[in-house]
């Protein structure tokens, strides 16, 4: 790992080169359309795909998108799926953002659930909405896609609840600065933003001068005095812990771009590290001091006992939601255990909260302060390998499924797990290095993974990563299945494992185990790919496995593992089987 000084020099050199190349590109300050200004900014941020649907208020802008040299338009089946796809793209393309374009009212409201989920889980998305002209917005006629009462701002008010910044580009004088403002908020806060583009603004010309200056990707440095005080307080707690320190990484380690800083901290202190469910793959799971998933009372017994031996827990990027903490059972029942929480916008030392002391700038300095306290041997890390328990039955159970598919994963694979049995079952499966885990444990919108897989697979293809592998229940897949057609049209080749357990198993365990409202229609899953545009045996391949031997044989098939075409595997499972962690979570949160 490079030193902080070397990294700073490299970053400064890169910034100078970027400024120079951008300045040369726009040295003549040639006029540019507002739409092209926006697209250039997105290209500078690494965006190569834009999701959404056409509508009469965004068609002019979509002309510019389709003609753009580096940004591809990906037309979706509906706006909700498009928002999911933008989410998946941003999760995998971790130095970029997701982008969705919809039309006024009817389109943007359909997308809002996906945008809300991204807000909840700290995912940077730009939502572009094509809206009526500036004249129509001022005169407020009874126009299609409105509520008929003149409230043209109603949808913006809705968007304010699920985005960190909004702008309506009503004049050319500040269009560039407003675009820059919301995009900066998007990339620094790692949350969605909202931008409306009137029909008469999209192709109007403005100065390109602003494009000479790259957007700032990170929050400003911490106040030196306050940061020094916080560091002193943390070091005092570390000294009192006498080396018994445990690090717990979570989702915001990934979302707020501190994976490298955490790696450096672990390498120089040798502290044992565990991951919350939402933070899985924040550190490579082959790391010798990585101990597995800590989820409070839902943790494996050996992990729970190990964490209990700590005198100080260092939380990095924690999101303490119910499913991410074992129903808030993180608290260690011992008054001697202290805690420090590092977040993107504040630090908490025990019960004292320090606003604006963010972890991006704090972590390198903390690492340097903690090097003298290297706790080698103080806490032994459990290294249990997840294995299927002995069972003479040929039926595929969750106890068998997850350890078995774990051996199928490879380096740099993107593994997507739907809310429910999949996201709970896969947690204890060790992942290969540089793989990416995609789940939605906080927001939990079922069906989300299908659109998300589209965006994730596109980003993986652009970045040269491994396979994209989706695990989704039959109930969840029925909500958003049509987006598979876009995967086929786009030439993507994910592997889709459909857990056919005849209904909403997670709901059955929460309440109404035998109620009809948790049942679904049983689709002919092996015909789905051909129905949605694939040619069976050529551009797609479908399978059904009903026994352990059939599943094992398929996973060992080199042609299947190659994933050179989109593939769907229907896995037949019992309706009342579920992973251990899900059963325990259901007991804690049953209604």
PDB file of C-alpha atoms in Angstrom, residues 32-35 172 200-206:
ATOM      1  CA  UNK A  32     -22.447  24.063 -25.771  1.00  0.00           C
ATOM      2  CA  UNK A  33     -26.031  22.944 -25.281  1.00  0.00           C
ATOM      3  CA  UNK A  34     -27.206  22.512 -21.705  1.00  0.00           C
ATOM      4  CA  UNK A  35     -27.845  18.836 -22.418  1.00  0.00           C
ATOM      5  CA  UNK A 172     -29.453  29.677 -18.849  1.00  0.00           C
ATOM      6  CA  UNK A 200     -36.781  24.642 -24.173  1.00  0.00           C
ATOM      7  CA  UNK A 201     -33.606  24.467 -22.065  1.00  0.00           C
ATOM      8  CA  UNK A 202     -32.155  21.091 -23.110  1.00  0.00           C
ATOM      9  CA  UNK A 203     -30.792  22.303 -26.472  1.00  0.00           C
ATOM     10  CA  UNK A 204     -30.209  25.957 -25.607  1.00  0.00           C
ATOM     11  CA  UNK A 205     -26.551  27.070 -25.713  1.00  0.00           C
ATOM     12  CA  UNK A 206     -24.416  28.105 -22.745  1.00  0.00           C
TER      13      UNK A 206
END
